[in-house]
Amino acid sequence: MSPDRFAALWRSLLPIGRAGRDGGYVRHSWAAADLECREWFAEEALDRNLTVDTDGNGNLFAWWGDPTAADAVVTGSHLDSVPHGGAYDGPLGVVSGLLAIDELRERGVTPRRPIGLVVFTEEEGARFGVACLGSRLLTGAMDPARARKLTDRDGVSLAEAMARADADPDRLGPDPARLGRIGAFVELHIEQGRALVDLDAPVGVASAIWPHGRWRMDFTGEANHAGTTRMTDRRDPMVTFAAAVLAANEEARRQDAHATVGRVEATPNATNAIASTVAAWLDARAADEATLESLVDAVRRRADERAAHDGTGFALTPESESPTVEFDTALRDRIAARLGQAPVLPTGAGHDAGVLAAHVPTAMLFVRNPTGVSHAPAEYASDADCALGVNALADTLEELAC
Ligand code: GLV
Ligand code: MN
Ligand code: MN
Protein backbone atom coordinates (compact mmCIF):
# COMPACT_ATOMS: atom_id res chain seq x y z
CA MET A 1 0.00 0.00 0.00
CA SER A 2 1.46 3.33 -1.01
CA PRO A 3 1.32 6.43 1.23
CA ASP A 4 -0.69 8.16 -1.52
CA ARG A 5 -3.35 5.45 -1.49
CA PHE A 6 -3.59 5.78 2.26
CA ALA A 7 -3.81 9.57 2.04
CA ALA A 8 -6.61 9.52 -0.55
CA LEU A 9 -9.00 7.49 1.62
CA TRP A 10 -7.87 9.26 4.79
CA ARG A 11 -8.65 12.67 3.32
CA SER A 12 -12.18 11.62 2.39
CA LEU A 13 -13.02 11.24 6.10
CA LEU A 14 -11.18 14.31 7.40
CA PRO A 15 -13.85 16.99 6.79
CA ILE A 16 -16.49 15.19 8.86
CA GLY A 17 -16.83 16.59 12.38
CA ARG A 18 -13.82 18.90 12.23
CA ALA A 19 -14.42 21.77 14.66
CA GLY A 20 -13.33 25.10 13.18
CA ARG A 21 -11.84 26.66 16.29
CA ASP A 22 -8.76 24.47 16.80
CA GLY A 23 -8.88 21.94 13.98
CA GLY A 24 -9.86 19.22 16.47
CA TYR A 25 -12.72 16.78 16.02
CA VAL A 26 -16.11 16.65 17.71
CA ARG A 27 -17.65 13.34 16.68
CA HIS A 28 -19.94 12.29 19.50
CA SER A 29 -21.93 9.12 19.20
CA TRP A 30 -25.36 9.33 17.57
CA ALA A 31 -24.91 13.07 16.83
CA ALA A 32 -24.76 14.49 13.28
CA ALA A 33 -21.03 14.02 12.63
CA ASP A 34 -21.11 10.45 13.94
CA LEU A 35 -24.04 9.63 11.68
CA GLU A 36 -22.13 11.09 8.74
CA CYS A 37 -19.08 8.99 9.66
CA ARG A 38 -21.30 5.90 9.75
CA GLU A 39 -22.63 6.70 6.27
CA TRP A 40 -19.09 7.21 5.02
CA PHE A 41 -18.13 3.80 6.39
CA ALA A 42 -21.16 2.00 4.94
CA GLU A 43 -20.50 3.54 1.51
CA GLU A 44 -16.83 2.57 1.56
CA ALA A 45 -17.72 -0.96 2.65
CA LEU A 46 -20.43 -1.37 -0.01
CA ASP A 47 -18.06 0.00 -2.67
CA ARG A 48 -15.82 -2.93 -1.75
CA ASN A 49 -18.69 -5.44 -2.00
CA LEU A 50 -18.55 -6.11 1.72
CA THR A 51 -21.76 -7.12 3.52
CA VAL A 52 -22.73 -4.43 6.04
CA ASP A 53 -24.78 -5.07 9.16
CA THR A 54 -25.30 -3.48 12.57
CA ASP A 55 -25.76 -5.12 15.93
CA GLY A 56 -28.36 -3.88 18.42
CA ASN A 57 -25.80 -1.54 19.99
CA GLY A 58 -25.05 0.45 16.86
CA ASN A 59 -21.74 -1.32 16.27
CA LEU A 60 -21.29 -1.44 12.48
CA PHE A 61 -19.83 -4.52 10.81
CA ALA A 62 -18.64 -5.11 7.25
CA TRP A 63 -17.81 -8.63 6.09
CA TRP A 64 -15.57 -10.14 3.46
CA GLY A 65 -16.92 -13.68 3.37
CA ASP A 66 -19.93 -15.19 5.09
CA PRO A 67 -21.09 -13.00 8.02
CA THR A 68 -22.83 -15.99 9.58
CA ALA A 69 -19.77 -18.29 9.48
CA ALA A 70 -17.79 -19.07 12.62
CA ASP A 71 -14.18 -18.31 13.50
CA ALA A 72 -14.04 -14.89 11.79
CA VAL A 73 -10.96 -12.72 11.99
CA VAL A 74 -12.19 -9.22 12.86
CA THR A 75 -10.37 -5.91 12.84
CA GLY A 76 -11.62 -2.39 13.49
CA SER A 77 -11.78 0.48 15.94
CA HIS A 78 -14.09 3.49 16.41
CA LEU A 79 -15.03 6.75 14.68
CA ASP A 80 -16.22 8.78 17.69
CA SER A 81 -13.86 11.30 19.31
CA VAL A 82 -13.22 13.06 22.59
CA PRO A 83 -14.27 16.77 22.52
CA HIS A 84 -11.79 18.53 20.21
CA GLY A 85 -9.77 15.35 19.79
CA GLY A 86 -7.28 14.34 17.13
CA ALA A 87 -8.07 12.84 13.74
CA TYR A 88 -6.34 9.48 14.26
CA ASP A 89 -7.58 7.99 17.53
CA GLY A 90 -10.07 5.43 16.24
CA PRO A 91 -10.44 6.39 12.55
CA LEU A 92 -6.91 5.19 11.75
CA GLY A 93 -7.96 1.64 12.65
CA VAL A 94 -11.10 1.84 10.51
CA VAL A 95 -9.42 3.35 7.45
CA SER A 96 -6.54 0.89 7.79
CA GLY A 97 -9.02 -2.00 7.95
CA LEU A 98 -10.65 -0.97 4.65
CA LEU A 99 -7.27 -0.54 3.00
CA ALA A 100 -5.91 -3.82 4.42
CA ILE A 101 -8.79 -5.61 2.69
CA ASP A 102 -7.87 -3.81 -0.58
CA GLU A 103 -4.26 -4.84 -0.05
CA LEU A 104 -5.13 -8.51 0.55
CA ARG A 105 -7.31 -8.58 -2.55
CA GLU A 106 -4.49 -7.08 -4.58
CA ARG A 107 -2.18 -9.76 -3.21
CA GLY A 108 -4.68 -12.30 -4.62
CA VAL A 109 -5.35 -13.73 -1.18
CA THR A 110 -8.42 -15.92 -0.60
CA PRO A 111 -9.16 -16.00 3.12
CA ARG A 112 -10.10 -19.34 4.64
CA ARG A 113 -11.88 -17.56 7.50
CA PRO A 114 -14.32 -14.62 7.08
CA ILE A 115 -12.72 -11.22 7.63
CA GLY A 116 -14.82 -8.64 9.47
CA LEU A 117 -14.34 -4.93 9.98
CA VAL A 118 -16.09 -3.28 12.93
CA VAL A 119 -16.78 0.32 13.97
CA PHE A 120 -17.60 0.35 17.67
CA THR A 121 -20.02 2.94 19.07
CA GLU A 122 -19.04 5.49 21.79
CA GLU A 123 -15.54 4.15 22.48
CA GLU A 124 -14.46 7.39 24.12
CA GLY A 125 -17.48 7.68 26.42
CA ALA A 126 -17.37 11.36 25.51
CA ARG A 127 -21.13 11.75 25.24
CA PHE A 128 -22.58 9.25 27.72
CA GLY A 129 -19.71 8.85 30.19
CA VAL A 130 -18.94 5.13 29.85
CA ALA A 131 -15.84 4.28 27.81
CA CYS A 132 -16.11 1.46 25.24
CA LEU A 133 -19.89 1.51 25.57
CA GLY A 134 -20.57 -0.36 22.31
CA SER A 135 -18.14 -3.20 22.98
CA ARG A 136 -19.23 -3.46 26.62
CA LEU A 137 -22.85 -3.82 25.52
CA LEU A 138 -21.97 -6.38 22.83
CA THR A 139 -20.03 -8.54 25.30
CA GLY A 140 -22.51 -8.20 28.17
CA ALA A 141 -20.15 -6.11 30.33
CA MET A 142 -22.72 -3.30 30.46
CA ASP A 143 -26.33 -3.64 31.53
CA PRO A 144 -28.55 -2.39 28.66
CA ALA A 145 -31.14 -1.00 31.09
CA ARG A 146 -28.43 1.13 32.72
CA ALA A 147 -27.09 2.14 29.29
CA ARG A 148 -30.50 3.32 28.06
CA LYS A 149 -30.67 5.76 30.99
CA LEU A 150 -27.20 7.28 30.60
CA THR A 151 -27.49 10.98 29.75
CA ASP A 152 -25.31 13.47 27.92
CA ARG A 153 -24.47 17.00 29.11
CA ASP A 154 -27.83 18.29 27.84
CA GLY A 155 -29.79 15.62 29.67
CA VAL A 156 -30.53 13.60 26.50
CA SER A 157 -30.56 9.88 27.29
CA LEU A 158 -28.85 7.25 25.15
CA ALA A 159 -32.30 5.82 24.40
CA GLU A 160 -33.50 9.23 23.15
CA ALA A 161 -30.32 9.85 21.14
CA MET A 162 -30.66 6.47 19.43
CA ALA A 163 -34.35 6.97 18.70
CA ARG A 164 -33.58 10.37 17.13
CA ALA A 165 -31.07 8.58 14.88
CA ASP A 166 -33.69 5.95 13.90
CA ALA A 167 -31.95 3.23 15.95
CA ASP A 168 -34.00 1.07 18.32
CA PRO A 169 -32.78 1.34 21.95
CA ASP A 170 -34.78 -1.77 22.85
CA ARG A 171 -32.23 -3.76 20.83
CA LEU A 172 -29.35 -2.72 23.11
CA GLY A 173 -27.66 -5.63 24.83
CA PRO A 174 -25.34 -8.61 24.55
CA ASP A 175 -25.08 -10.52 21.29
CA PRO A 176 -23.44 -13.84 22.24
CA ALA A 177 -24.08 -15.38 18.81
CA ARG A 178 -22.22 -12.57 17.03
CA LEU A 179 -19.45 -12.53 19.62
CA GLY A 180 -19.17 -16.31 19.38
CA ARG A 181 -18.48 -16.10 15.65
CA ILE A 182 -15.41 -13.91 16.23
CA GLY A 183 -12.35 -16.15 16.43
CA ALA A 184 -9.75 -13.37 16.72
CA PHE A 185 -9.81 -9.58 17.02
CA VAL A 186 -7.02 -7.18 16.02
CA GLU A 187 -7.31 -3.41 16.53
CA LEU A 188 -4.85 -1.07 14.82
CA HIS A 189 -4.48 2.27 16.64
CA ILE A 190 -2.30 5.31 16.62
CA GLU A 191 0.23 5.18 19.44
CA GLN A 192 -0.73 7.65 22.16
CA GLY A 193 2.78 8.29 23.41
CA ARG A 194 6.34 8.36 22.08
CA ALA A 195 7.57 4.82 22.72
CA LEU A 196 7.80 3.95 19.00
CA VAL A 197 9.58 7.23 18.27
CA ASP A 198 12.19 6.36 20.88
CA LEU A 199 12.50 2.83 19.46
CA ASP A 200 12.73 4.18 15.89
CA ALA A 201 9.99 1.74 14.81
CA PRO A 202 6.92 2.62 12.70
CA VAL A 203 4.71 -0.19 14.04
CA GLY A 204 4.49 -1.96 17.40
CA VAL A 205 2.37 -4.65 19.04
CA ALA A 206 0.52 -4.20 22.36
CA SER A 207 1.30 -6.30 25.40
CA ALA A 208 -1.16 -4.96 27.97
CA ILE A 209 -3.50 -2.12 28.97
CA TRP A 210 -3.22 -0.50 32.37
CA PRO A 211 -6.29 -0.80 34.61
CA HIS A 212 -8.14 2.51 34.64
CA GLY A 213 -11.43 4.21 35.32
CA ARG A 214 -13.52 7.34 35.70
CA TRP A 215 -15.07 8.60 38.91
CA ARG A 216 -17.52 11.47 39.26
CA MET A 217 -16.68 13.81 42.15
CA ASP A 218 -19.54 15.87 43.59
CA PHE A 219 -18.69 18.78 45.88
CA THR A 220 -21.56 20.62 47.60
CA GLY A 221 -21.54 23.87 49.56
CA GLU A 222 -23.52 27.05 50.07
CA ALA A 223 -24.10 29.67 47.36
CA ASN A 224 -23.47 33.17 48.64
CA HIS A 225 -22.18 36.64 47.80
CA ALA A 226 -18.50 36.92 46.86
CA GLY A 227 -18.16 40.43 48.32
CA THR A 228 -20.03 40.17 51.60
CA THR A 229 -19.51 36.63 52.89
CA ARG A 230 -16.69 36.55 55.48
CA MET A 231 -13.97 34.08 54.55
CA THR A 232 -14.57 32.27 57.84
CA ASP A 233 -18.29 31.86 57.09
CA ARG A 234 -17.95 30.25 53.71
CA ARG A 235 -18.77 26.70 52.67
CA ASP A 236 -17.11 26.87 49.28
CA PRO A 237 -17.06 23.61 47.26
CA MET A 238 -14.60 25.12 44.77
CA VAL A 239 -11.93 25.13 47.47
CA THR A 240 -12.52 21.46 48.29
CA PHE A 241 -12.47 20.70 44.57
CA ALA A 242 -9.13 22.49 44.15
CA ALA A 243 -7.65 20.53 47.07
CA ALA A 244 -8.91 17.27 45.55
CA VAL A 245 -7.28 18.05 42.19
CA LEU A 246 -3.95 18.74 43.91
CA ALA A 247 -4.30 15.58 46.01
CA ALA A 248 -4.95 13.49 42.88
CA ASN A 249 -1.90 14.91 41.17
CA GLU A 250 0.33 14.39 44.22
CA GLU A 251 -0.90 10.85 44.87
CA ALA A 252 -0.44 9.84 41.22
CA ARG A 253 3.16 11.09 41.26
CA ARG A 254 3.82 9.39 44.59
CA GLN A 255 2.38 6.06 43.42
CA ASP A 256 3.91 6.19 39.93
CA ALA A 257 0.44 6.28 38.37
CA HIS A 258 -1.66 8.74 36.34
CA ALA A 259 -4.51 10.95 37.59
CA THR A 260 -6.31 13.64 35.61
CA VAL A 261 -9.18 16.01 36.27
CA GLY A 262 -9.97 17.34 32.81
CA ARG A 263 -13.66 18.14 33.18
CA VAL A 264 -15.40 20.36 35.70
CA GLU A 265 -18.84 21.97 35.96
CA ALA A 266 -19.59 24.63 38.57
CA THR A 267 -23.06 25.87 39.53
CA PRO A 268 -24.07 28.65 39.11
CA ASN A 269 -20.67 29.38 37.52
CA ALA A 270 -20.77 33.10 38.36
CA THR A 271 -17.73 35.32 38.92
CA ASN A 272 -19.17 37.10 41.94
CA ALA A 273 -20.90 34.20 43.69
CA ILE A 274 -19.58 31.33 45.77
CA ALA A 275 -20.53 28.14 43.95
CA SER A 276 -23.25 25.90 45.36
CA THR A 277 -21.95 22.75 43.68
CA VAL A 278 -18.97 21.58 41.67
CA ALA A 279 -18.98 18.36 39.67
CA ALA A 280 -15.64 17.08 38.35
CA TRP A 281 -14.42 13.86 36.81
CA LEU A 282 -11.34 11.95 37.97
CA ASP A 283 -9.60 9.76 35.38
CA ALA A 284 -7.13 7.44 37.14
CA ARG A 285 -4.79 4.78 35.72
CA ALA A 286 -2.00 2.63 37.13
CA ALA A 287 0.24 -0.27 36.15
CA ASP A 288 -1.66 -2.68 38.43
CA GLU A 289 -5.08 -2.86 40.07
CA ALA A 290 -3.79 -2.60 43.66
CA THR A 291 -2.04 0.68 42.88
CA LEU A 292 -5.13 2.03 41.11
CA GLU A 293 -7.28 1.18 44.12
CA SER A 294 -4.80 2.73 46.49
CA LEU A 295 -4.64 5.91 44.35
CA VAL A 296 -8.42 6.34 44.24
CA ASP A 297 -8.73 5.54 47.98
CA ALA A 298 -6.12 8.18 48.77
CA VAL A 299 -7.94 10.82 46.69
CA ARG A 300 -11.22 9.92 48.38
CA ARG A 301 -9.68 10.10 51.88
CA ARG A 302 -7.94 13.42 51.27
CA ALA A 303 -11.02 15.00 49.65
CA ASP A 304 -13.19 13.77 52.56
CA GLU A 305 -10.76 15.31 55.06
CA ARG A 306 -10.68 18.57 53.15
CA ALA A 307 -14.50 18.64 52.89
CA ALA A 308 -14.75 18.23 56.68
CA HIS A 309 -12.34 21.17 57.07
CA ASP A 310 -14.26 23.33 54.54
CA GLY A 311 -17.75 22.47 55.79
CA THR A 312 -18.64 21.10 52.37
CA GLY A 313 -19.93 17.77 51.08
CA PHE A 314 -18.01 15.32 48.92
CA ALA A 315 -19.04 12.11 47.11
CA LEU A 316 -17.09 9.91 44.72
CA THR A 317 -19.05 7.66 42.33
CA PRO A 318 -17.53 5.23 39.79
CA GLU A 319 -18.79 5.76 36.24
CA SER A 320 -16.62 3.44 34.16
CA GLU A 321 -13.99 0.91 35.28
CA SER A 322 -11.64 -1.21 33.18
CA PRO A 323 -9.48 -3.99 34.64
CA THR A 324 -5.92 -4.86 33.58
CA VAL A 325 -5.78 -6.39 30.10
CA GLU A 326 -3.01 -8.81 29.14
CA PHE A 327 -3.32 -9.47 25.42
CA ASP A 328 -3.14 -13.07 24.21
CA THR A 329 0.58 -13.84 24.35
CA ALA A 330 0.57 -16.50 21.61
CA LEU A 331 -1.25 -14.19 19.21
CA ARG A 332 0.94 -11.23 20.16
CA ASP A 333 4.15 -13.21 19.60
CA ARG A 334 2.89 -14.67 16.33
CA ILE A 335 2.05 -11.18 15.01
CA ALA A 336 5.31 -9.63 16.26
CA ALA A 337 7.27 -12.42 14.54
CA ARG A 338 5.31 -12.04 11.29
CA LEU A 339 6.07 -8.31 11.38
CA GLY A 340 9.80 -8.95 11.75
CA GLN A 341 10.01 -8.77 15.55
CA ALA A 342 8.06 -5.53 15.93
CA PRO A 343 8.48 -3.99 19.39
CA VAL A 344 5.96 -5.03 22.05
CA LEU A 345 4.67 -2.32 24.41
CA PRO A 346 2.01 -1.69 27.06
CA THR A 347 -0.34 1.29 27.04
CA GLY A 348 -2.23 3.41 29.54
CA ALA A 349 -5.03 4.10 27.03
CA GLY A 350 -8.27 2.15 26.92
CA HIS A 351 -9.56 0.39 23.79
CA ASP A 352 -12.44 -1.80 22.61
CA ALA A 353 -9.75 -4.46 22.08
CA GLY A 354 -9.35 -4.48 25.87
CA VAL A 355 -13.04 -5.32 26.28
CA LEU A 356 -12.96 -8.00 23.54
CA ALA A 357 -9.82 -9.55 25.09
CA ALA A 358 -11.87 -11.08 27.91
CA HIS A 359 -13.78 -13.16 25.31
CA VAL A 360 -11.67 -13.62 22.18
CA PRO A 361 -7.90 -13.93 21.44
CA THR A 362 -7.13 -10.27 20.83
CA ALA A 363 -4.16 -8.19 19.72
CA MET A 364 -3.36 -4.57 18.94
CA LEU A 365 -1.01 -2.86 16.50
CA PHE A 366 0.25 0.66 17.17
CA VAL A 367 1.43 3.15 14.54
CA ARG A 368 4.14 5.68 15.45
CA ASN A 369 3.00 9.14 16.52
CA PRO A 370 5.89 11.62 16.25
CA THR A 371 4.18 14.30 18.35
CA GLY A 372 3.34 11.77 21.08
CA VAL A 373 0.14 13.83 21.56
CA SER A 374 -3.29 12.23 21.64
CA HIS A 375 -6.86 13.29 22.52
CA ALA A 376 -5.85 16.69 21.09
CA PRO A 377 -5.54 18.19 17.60
CA ALA A 378 -1.73 17.70 17.49
CA GLU A 379 -2.19 13.90 17.31
CA TYR A 380 -0.40 12.81 14.13
CA ALA A 381 1.05 9.97 12.08
CA SER A 382 2.78 10.37 8.70
CA ASP A 383 1.13 8.94 5.59
CA ALA A 384 4.23 6.78 5.13
CA ASP A 385 3.89 5.24 8.60
CA CYS A 386 0.14 4.81 8.16
CA ALA A 387 0.78 2.93 4.90
CA LEU A 388 3.24 0.69 6.77
CA GLY A 389 0.51 0.20 9.38
CA VAL A 390 -1.92 -0.92 6.64
CA ASN A 391 0.64 -3.41 5.36
CA ALA A 392 1.26 -4.71 8.89
CA LEU A 393 -2.49 -5.13 9.40
CA ALA A 394 -2.80 -6.89 6.02
CA ASP A 395 0.09 -9.21 6.98
CA THR A 396 -1.61 -9.93 10.30
CA LEU A 397 -5.00 -10.67 8.71
CA GLU A 398 -3.32 -12.86 6.10
CA GLU A 399 -1.43 -14.73 8.82
CA LEU A 400 -4.63 -15.37 10.77
CA ALA A 401 -7.28 -15.81 8.06
CA CYS A 402 -5.51 -17.79 5.35
C1 GLV B 1 -9.54 6.23 25.50
O1 GLV B 1 -8.86 6.60 24.57
C2 GLV B 1 -9.05 6.38 26.84
O2 GLV B 1 -8.01 5.78 27.16
O3 GLV B 1 -9.64 7.13 27.59
MN1 MN C 1 -9.15 7.78 22.77
MN1 MN D 1 -9.17 4.96 20.44
Coordinates of N, CA and C and ligand atoms in Angstrom, one line a residue, residues 78 82 89 123-124 131-132 189 192 212 214 283 285 348-351 374-375, ligand 1:
H78 N -12.9 2.6 16.2 CA -14.1 3.5 16.4 C -13.9 4.8 15.6
V82 N -13.1 12.2 21.4 CA -13.2 13.1 22.6 C -13.5 14.5 22.1
D89 N -7.2 8.9 16.5 CA -7.6 8.0 17.5 C -8.9 7.4 17.2
E123 N -16.7 4.7 21.8 CA -15.5 4.2 22.5 C -15.0 5.1 23.5
E124 N -15.1 6.4 23.2 CA -14.5 7.4 24.1 C -15.3 7.7 25.3
A131 N -16.8 4.6 28.9 CA -15.8 4.3 27.8 C -16.2 2.9 27.2
C132 N -15.9 2.7 25.9 CA -16.1 1.5 25.2 C -17.5 0.9 25.4
H189 N -4.2 1.0 16.0 CA -4.5 2.3 16.6 C -3.2 3.1 16.6
Q192 N -0.3 6.4 21.4 CA -0.7 7.6 22.2 C 0.4 8.1 23.1
H212 N -7.8 1.1 34.6 CA -8.1 2.5 34.6 C -9.6 2.7 34.9
R214 N -13.0 6.0 35.6 CA -13.5 7.3 35.7 C -14.4 7.4 36.9
D283 N -10.0 10.9 36.2 CA -9.6 9.8 35.4 C -8.3 9.2 36.0
R285 N -5.4 6.0 36.4 CA -4.8 4.8 35.7 C -3.5 4.4 36.4
G348 N -1.3 2.9 28.5 CA -2.2 3.4 29.5 C -3.6 3.8 29.0
A349 N -3.8 3.7 27.7 CA -5.0 4.1 27.0 C -6.0 2.9 26.9
G350 N -7.3 3.2 27.0 CA -8.3 2.1 26.9 C -8.7 1.9 25.5
H351 N -9.2 0.7 25.2 CA -9.6 0.4 23.8 C -10.6 -0.7 23.8
S374 N -2.0 12.9 22.0 CA -3.3 12.2 21.6 C -4.4 12.9 22.4
H375 N -5.7 12.6 22.0 CA -6.9 13.3 22.5 C -6.7 14.8 22.4
Ligands
GLV1 C1 -9.5 6.2 25.5 O1 -8.9 6.6 24.6 C2 -9.0 6.4 26.8 O2 -8.0 5.8 27.2 O3 -9.6 7.1 27.6

